[in-house]
mmCIF file with all atom_site columns, C-alpha atoms in Angstrom:
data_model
loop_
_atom_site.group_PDB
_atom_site.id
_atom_site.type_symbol
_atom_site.label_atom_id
_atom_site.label_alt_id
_atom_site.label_comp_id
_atom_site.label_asym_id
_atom_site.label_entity_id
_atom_site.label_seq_id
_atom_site.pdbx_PDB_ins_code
_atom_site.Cartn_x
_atom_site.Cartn_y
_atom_site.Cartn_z
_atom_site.occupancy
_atom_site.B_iso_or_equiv
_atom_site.pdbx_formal_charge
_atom_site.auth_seq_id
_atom_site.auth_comp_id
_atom_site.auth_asym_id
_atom_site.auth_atom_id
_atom_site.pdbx_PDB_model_num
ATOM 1   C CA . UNK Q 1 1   ? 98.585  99.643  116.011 1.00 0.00 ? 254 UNK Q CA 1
ATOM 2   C CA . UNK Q 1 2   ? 101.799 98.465  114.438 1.00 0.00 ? 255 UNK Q CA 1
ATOM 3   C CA . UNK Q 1 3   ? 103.064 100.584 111.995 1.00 0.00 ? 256 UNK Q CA 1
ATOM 4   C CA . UNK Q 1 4   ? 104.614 98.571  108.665 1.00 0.00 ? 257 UNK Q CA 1
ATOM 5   C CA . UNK Q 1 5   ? 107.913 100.042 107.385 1.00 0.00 ? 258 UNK Q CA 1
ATOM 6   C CA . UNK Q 1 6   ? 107.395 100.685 103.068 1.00 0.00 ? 259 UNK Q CA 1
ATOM 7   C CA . UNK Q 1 7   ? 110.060 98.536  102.313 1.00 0.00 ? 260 UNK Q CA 1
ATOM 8   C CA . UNK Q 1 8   ? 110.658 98.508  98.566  1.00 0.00 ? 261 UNK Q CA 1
ATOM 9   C CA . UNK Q 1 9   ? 109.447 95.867  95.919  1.00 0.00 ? 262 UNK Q CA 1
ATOM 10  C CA . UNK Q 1 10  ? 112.425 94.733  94.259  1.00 0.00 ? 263 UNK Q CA 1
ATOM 11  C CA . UNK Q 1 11  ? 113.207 93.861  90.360  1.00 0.00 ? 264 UNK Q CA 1
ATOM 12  C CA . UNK Q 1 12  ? 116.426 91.980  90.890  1.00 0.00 ? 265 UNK Q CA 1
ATOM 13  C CA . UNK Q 1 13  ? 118.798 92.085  87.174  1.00 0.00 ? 266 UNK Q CA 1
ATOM 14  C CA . UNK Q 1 14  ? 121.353 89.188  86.362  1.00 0.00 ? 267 UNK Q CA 1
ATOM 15  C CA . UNK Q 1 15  ? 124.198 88.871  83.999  1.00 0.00 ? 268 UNK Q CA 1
ATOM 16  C CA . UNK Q 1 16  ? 126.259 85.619  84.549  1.00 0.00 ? 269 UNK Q CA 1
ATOM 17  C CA . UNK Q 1 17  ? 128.391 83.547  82.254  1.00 0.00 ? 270 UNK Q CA 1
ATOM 18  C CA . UNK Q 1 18  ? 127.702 80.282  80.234  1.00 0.00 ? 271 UNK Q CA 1
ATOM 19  C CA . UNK Q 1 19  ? 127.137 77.330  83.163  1.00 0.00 ? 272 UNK Q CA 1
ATOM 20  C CA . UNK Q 1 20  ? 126.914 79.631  86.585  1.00 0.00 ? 273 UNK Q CA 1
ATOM 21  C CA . UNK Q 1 21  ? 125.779 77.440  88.941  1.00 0.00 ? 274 UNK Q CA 1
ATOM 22  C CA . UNK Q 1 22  ? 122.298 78.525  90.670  1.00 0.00 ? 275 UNK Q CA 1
ATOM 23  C CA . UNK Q 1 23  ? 124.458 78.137  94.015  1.00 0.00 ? 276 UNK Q CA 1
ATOM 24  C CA . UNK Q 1 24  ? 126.216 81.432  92.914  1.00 0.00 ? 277 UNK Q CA 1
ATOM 25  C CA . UNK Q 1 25  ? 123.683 83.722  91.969  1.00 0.00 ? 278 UNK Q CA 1
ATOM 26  C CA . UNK Q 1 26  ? 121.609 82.595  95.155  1.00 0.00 ? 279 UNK Q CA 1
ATOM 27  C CA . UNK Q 1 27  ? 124.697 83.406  96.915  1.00 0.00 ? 280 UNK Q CA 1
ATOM 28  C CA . UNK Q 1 28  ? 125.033 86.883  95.475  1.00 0.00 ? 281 UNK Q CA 1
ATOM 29  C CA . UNK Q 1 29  ? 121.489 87.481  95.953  1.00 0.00 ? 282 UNK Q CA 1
ATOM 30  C CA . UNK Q 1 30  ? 121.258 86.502  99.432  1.00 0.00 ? 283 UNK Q CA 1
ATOM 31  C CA . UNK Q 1 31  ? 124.491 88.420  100.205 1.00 0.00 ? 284 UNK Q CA 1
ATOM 32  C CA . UNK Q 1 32  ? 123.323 91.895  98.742  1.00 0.00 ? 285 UNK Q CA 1
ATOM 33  C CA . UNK Q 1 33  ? 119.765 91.204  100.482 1.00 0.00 ? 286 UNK Q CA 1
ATOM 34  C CA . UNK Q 1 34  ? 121.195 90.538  103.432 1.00 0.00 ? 287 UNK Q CA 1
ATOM 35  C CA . UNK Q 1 35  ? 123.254 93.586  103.532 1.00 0.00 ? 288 UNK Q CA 1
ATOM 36  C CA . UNK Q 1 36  ? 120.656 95.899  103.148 1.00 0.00 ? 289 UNK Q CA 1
ATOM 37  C CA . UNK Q 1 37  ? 118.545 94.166  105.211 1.00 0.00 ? 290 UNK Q CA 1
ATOM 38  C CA . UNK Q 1 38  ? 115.920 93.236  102.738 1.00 0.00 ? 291 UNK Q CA 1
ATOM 39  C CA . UNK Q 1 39  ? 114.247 89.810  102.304 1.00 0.00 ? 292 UNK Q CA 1
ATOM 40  C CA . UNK Q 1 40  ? 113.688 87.949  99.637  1.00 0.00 ? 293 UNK Q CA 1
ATOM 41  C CA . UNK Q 1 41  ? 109.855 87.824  100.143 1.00 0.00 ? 294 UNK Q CA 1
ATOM 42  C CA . UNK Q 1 42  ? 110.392 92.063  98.513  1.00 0.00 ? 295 UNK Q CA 1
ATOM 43  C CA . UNK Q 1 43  ? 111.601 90.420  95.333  1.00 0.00 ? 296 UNK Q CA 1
ATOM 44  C CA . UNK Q 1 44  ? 108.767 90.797  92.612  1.00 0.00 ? 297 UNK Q CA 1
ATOM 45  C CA . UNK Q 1 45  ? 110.335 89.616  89.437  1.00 0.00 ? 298 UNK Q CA 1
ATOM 46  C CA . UNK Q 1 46  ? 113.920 88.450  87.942  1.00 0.00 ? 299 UNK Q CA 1
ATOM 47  C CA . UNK Q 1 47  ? 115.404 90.317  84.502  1.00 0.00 ? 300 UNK Q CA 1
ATOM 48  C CA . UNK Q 1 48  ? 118.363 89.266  82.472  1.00 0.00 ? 301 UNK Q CA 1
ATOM 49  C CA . UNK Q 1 49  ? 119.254 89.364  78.724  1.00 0.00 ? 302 UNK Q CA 1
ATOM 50  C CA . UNK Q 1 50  ? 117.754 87.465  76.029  1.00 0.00 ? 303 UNK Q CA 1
ATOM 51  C CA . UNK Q 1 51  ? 121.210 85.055  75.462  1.00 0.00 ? 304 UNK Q CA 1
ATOM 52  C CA . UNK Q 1 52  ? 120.719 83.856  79.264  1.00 0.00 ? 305 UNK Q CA 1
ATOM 53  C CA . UNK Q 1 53  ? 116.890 82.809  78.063  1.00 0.00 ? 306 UNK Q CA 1
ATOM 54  C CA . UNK Q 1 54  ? 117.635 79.320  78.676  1.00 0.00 ? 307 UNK Q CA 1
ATOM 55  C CA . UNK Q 1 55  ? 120.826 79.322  81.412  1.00 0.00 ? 308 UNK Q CA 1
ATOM 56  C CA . UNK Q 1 56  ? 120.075 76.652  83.494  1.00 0.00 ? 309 UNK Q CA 1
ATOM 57  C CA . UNK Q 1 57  ? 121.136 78.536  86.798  1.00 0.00 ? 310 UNK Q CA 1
ATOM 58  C CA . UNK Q 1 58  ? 118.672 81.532  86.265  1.00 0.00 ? 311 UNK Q CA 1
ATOM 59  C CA . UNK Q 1 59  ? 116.184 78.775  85.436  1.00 0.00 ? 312 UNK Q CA 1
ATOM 60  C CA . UNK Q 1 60  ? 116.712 77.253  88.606  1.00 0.00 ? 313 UNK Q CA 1
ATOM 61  C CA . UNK Q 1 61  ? 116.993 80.646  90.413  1.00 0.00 ? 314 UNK Q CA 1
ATOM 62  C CA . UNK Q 1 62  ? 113.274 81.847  89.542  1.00 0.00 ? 315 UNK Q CA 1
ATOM 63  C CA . UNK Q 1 63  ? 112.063 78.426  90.185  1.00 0.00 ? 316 UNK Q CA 1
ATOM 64  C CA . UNK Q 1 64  ? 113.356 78.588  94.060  1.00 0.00 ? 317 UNK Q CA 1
ATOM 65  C CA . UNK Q 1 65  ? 112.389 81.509  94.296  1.00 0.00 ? 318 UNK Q CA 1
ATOM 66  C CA . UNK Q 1 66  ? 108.635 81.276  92.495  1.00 0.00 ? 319 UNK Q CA 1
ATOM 67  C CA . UNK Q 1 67  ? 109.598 84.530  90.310  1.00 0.00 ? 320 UNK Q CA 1
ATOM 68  C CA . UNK Q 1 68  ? 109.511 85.176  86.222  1.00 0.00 ? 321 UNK Q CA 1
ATOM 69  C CA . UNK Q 1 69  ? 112.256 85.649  84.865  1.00 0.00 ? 322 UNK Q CA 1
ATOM 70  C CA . UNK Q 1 70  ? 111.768 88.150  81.966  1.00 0.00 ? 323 UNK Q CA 1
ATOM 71  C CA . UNK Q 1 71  ? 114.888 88.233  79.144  1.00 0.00 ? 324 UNK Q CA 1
ATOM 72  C CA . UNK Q 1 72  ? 115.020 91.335  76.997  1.00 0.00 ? 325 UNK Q CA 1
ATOM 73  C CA . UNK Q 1 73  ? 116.985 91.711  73.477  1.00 0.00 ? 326 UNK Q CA 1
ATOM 74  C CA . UNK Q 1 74  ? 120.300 93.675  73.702  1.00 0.00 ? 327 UNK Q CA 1
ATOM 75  C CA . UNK Q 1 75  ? 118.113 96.342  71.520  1.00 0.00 ? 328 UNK Q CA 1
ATOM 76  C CA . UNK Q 1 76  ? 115.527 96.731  74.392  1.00 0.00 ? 329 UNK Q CA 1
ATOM 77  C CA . UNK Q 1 77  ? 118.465 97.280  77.236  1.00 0.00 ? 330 UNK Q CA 1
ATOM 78  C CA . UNK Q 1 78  ? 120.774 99.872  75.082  1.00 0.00 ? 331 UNK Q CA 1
ATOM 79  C CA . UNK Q 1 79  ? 118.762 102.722 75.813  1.00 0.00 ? 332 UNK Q CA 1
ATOM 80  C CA . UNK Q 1 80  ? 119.620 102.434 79.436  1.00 0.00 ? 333 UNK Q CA 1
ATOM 81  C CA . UNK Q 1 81  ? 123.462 102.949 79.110  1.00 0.00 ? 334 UNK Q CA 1
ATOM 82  C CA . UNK Q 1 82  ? 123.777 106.635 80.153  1.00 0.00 ? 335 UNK Q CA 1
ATOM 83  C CA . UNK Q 1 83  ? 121.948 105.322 83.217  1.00 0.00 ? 336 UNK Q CA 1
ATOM 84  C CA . UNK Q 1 84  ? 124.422 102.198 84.260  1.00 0.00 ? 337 UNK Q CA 1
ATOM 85  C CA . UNK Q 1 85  ? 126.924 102.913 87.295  1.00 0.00 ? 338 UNK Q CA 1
ATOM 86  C CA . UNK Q 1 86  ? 129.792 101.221 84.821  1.00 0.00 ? 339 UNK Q CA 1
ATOM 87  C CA . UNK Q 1 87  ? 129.532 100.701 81.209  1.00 0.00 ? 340 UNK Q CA 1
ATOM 88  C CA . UNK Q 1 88  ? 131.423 97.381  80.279  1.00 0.00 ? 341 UNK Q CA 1
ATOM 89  C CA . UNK Q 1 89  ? 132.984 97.197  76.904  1.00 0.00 ? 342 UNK Q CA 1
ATOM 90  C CA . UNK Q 1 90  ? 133.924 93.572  77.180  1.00 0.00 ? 343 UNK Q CA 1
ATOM 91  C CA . UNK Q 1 91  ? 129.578 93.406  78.072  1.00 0.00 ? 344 UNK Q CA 1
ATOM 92  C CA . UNK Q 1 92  ? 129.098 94.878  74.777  1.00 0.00 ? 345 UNK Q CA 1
ATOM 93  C CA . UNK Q 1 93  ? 131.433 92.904  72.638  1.00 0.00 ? 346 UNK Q CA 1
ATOM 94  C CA . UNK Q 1 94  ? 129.549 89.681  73.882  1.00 0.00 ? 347 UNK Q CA 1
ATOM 95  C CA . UNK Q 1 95  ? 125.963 91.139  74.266  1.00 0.00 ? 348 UNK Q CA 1
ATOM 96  C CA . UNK Q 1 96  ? 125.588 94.101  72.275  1.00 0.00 ? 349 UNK Q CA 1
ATOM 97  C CA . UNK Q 1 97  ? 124.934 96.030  75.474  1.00 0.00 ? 350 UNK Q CA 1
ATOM 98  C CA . UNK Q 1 98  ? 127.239 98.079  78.267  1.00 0.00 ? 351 UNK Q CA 1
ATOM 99  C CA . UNK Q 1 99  ? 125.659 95.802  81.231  1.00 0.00 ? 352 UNK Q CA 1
ATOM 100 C CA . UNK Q 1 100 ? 123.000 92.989  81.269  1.00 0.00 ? 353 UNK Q CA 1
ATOM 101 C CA . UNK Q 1 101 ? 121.934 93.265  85.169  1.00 0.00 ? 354 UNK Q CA 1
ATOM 102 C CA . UNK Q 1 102 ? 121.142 96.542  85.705  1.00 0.00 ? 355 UNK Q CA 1
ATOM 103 C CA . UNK Q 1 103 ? 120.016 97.203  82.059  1.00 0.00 ? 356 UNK Q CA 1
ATOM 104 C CA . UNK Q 1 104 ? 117.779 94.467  82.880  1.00 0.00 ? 357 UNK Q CA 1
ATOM 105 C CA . UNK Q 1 105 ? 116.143 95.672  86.247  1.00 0.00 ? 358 UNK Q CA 1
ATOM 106 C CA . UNK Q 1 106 ? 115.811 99.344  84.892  1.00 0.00 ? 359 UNK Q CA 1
ATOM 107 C CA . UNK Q 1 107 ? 113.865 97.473  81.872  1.00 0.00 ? 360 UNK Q CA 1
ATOM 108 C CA . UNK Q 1 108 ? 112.003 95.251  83.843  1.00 0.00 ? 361 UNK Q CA 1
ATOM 109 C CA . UNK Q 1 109 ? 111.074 97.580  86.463  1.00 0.00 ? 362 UNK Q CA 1
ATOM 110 C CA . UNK Q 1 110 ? 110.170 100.582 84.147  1.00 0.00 ? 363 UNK Q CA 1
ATOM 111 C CA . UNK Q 1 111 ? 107.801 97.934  82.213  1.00 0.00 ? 364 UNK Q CA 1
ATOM 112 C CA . UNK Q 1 112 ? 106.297 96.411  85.218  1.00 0.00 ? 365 UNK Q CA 1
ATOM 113 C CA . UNK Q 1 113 ? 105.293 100.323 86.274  1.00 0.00 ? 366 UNK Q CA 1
ATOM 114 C CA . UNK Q 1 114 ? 105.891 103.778 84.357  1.00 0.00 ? 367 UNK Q CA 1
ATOM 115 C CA . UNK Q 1 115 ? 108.208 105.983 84.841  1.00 0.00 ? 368 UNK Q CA 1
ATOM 116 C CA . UNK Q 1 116 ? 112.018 106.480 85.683  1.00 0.00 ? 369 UNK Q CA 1
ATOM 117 C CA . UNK Q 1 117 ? 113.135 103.304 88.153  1.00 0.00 ? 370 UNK Q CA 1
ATOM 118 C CA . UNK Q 1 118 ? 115.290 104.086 90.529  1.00 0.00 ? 371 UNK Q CA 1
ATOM 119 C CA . UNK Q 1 119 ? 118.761 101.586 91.242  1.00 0.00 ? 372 UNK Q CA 1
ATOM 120 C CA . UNK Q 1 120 ? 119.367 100.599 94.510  1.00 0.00 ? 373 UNK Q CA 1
ATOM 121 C CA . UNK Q 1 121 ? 122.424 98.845  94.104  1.00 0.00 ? 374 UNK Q CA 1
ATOM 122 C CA . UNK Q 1 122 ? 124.455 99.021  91.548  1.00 0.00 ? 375 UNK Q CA 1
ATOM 123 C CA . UNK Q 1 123 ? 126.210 96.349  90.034  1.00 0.00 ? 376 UNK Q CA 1
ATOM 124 C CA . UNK Q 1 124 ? 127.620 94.004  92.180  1.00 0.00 ? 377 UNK Q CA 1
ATOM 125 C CA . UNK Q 1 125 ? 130.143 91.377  90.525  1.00 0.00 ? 378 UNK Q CA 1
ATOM 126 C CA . UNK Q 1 126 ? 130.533 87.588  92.708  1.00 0.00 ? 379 UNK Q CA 1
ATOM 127 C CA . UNK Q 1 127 ? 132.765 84.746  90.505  1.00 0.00 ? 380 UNK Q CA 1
ATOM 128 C CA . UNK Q 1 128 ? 130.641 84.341  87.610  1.00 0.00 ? 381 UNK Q CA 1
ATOM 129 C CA . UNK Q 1 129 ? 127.531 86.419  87.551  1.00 0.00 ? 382 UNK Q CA 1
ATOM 130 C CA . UNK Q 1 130 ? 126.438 90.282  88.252  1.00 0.00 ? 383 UNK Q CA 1
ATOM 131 C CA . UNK Q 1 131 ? 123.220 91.420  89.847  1.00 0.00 ? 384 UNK Q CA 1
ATOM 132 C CA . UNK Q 1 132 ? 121.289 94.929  90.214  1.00 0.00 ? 385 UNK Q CA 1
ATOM 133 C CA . UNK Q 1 133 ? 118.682 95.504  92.472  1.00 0.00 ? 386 UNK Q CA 1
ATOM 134 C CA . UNK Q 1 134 ? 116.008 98.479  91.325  1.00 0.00 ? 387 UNK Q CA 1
ATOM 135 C CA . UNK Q 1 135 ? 112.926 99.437  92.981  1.00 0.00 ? 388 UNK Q CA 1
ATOM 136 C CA . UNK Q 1 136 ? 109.747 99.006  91.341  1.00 0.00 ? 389 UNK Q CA 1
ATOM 137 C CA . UNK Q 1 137 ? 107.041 100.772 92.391  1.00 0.00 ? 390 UNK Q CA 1
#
């Protein structure tokens, strides 16, 4: 009997600025997959702020990759700034909270199942956009 690894579901957070092309965050998403070894079949669901609602790139992004995308308000991602690996004032200034990708995946994940998420990798910043991966169990 083969034995199957638990390989963790993944909530995968995005921050990126006005007109990233969906080139870039699939690049930054494949890298950070890639270097954990992780494929993008784990990914369960895409999170970013509510400003990004309509980017075209994170459109495009869940659409490749058959995924939501769920936005949440700057109010609904504050409460997770003691938990960020690096609080951004220049984030806050423009979005009224310390960082939109892994704000977003802690939300996301912690919505989609109870309980403290856990990040996996912290944010990781490739020319215009930031991503977060959390697990969600």
């Amino acid at each position: 009997m083969i034995e199957v690894s638990a390989a963790p579901t993944l909530v995968v957070g995005l921050g990126c600025q006005k007109g990233c092309p969906v080139t870039t965050l699939r690049a930054l998403l494949d890298q950070v997959l890639a270097a954990h070894q992780w494929q993008a079949r784990q990914v369960l669901a895409l999170a970013s702020i509510d400003l990004k609602r309509n980017e075209p790139g994170l459109l495009q992004l869940a659409e490749q990759l058959e995924l939501p995308l769920t936005c949440f308000s700057s109010g609904q991602l504050a409460p997770f700034a003691l938990r960020l690996s690096h609080r951004s004032q220049i984030a806050f200034e423009r979005t009224g909270c310390y960082g939109v990708a892994e704000s977003a995946a802690l939300a996301l994940a912690e919505q989609l199942s109870p309980g403290p998420a856990t990040l996996l990798v912290p944010r990781q910043k490739y020319a215009q956009a930031t991503l977060a991966l959390v697990a969600a169990r």
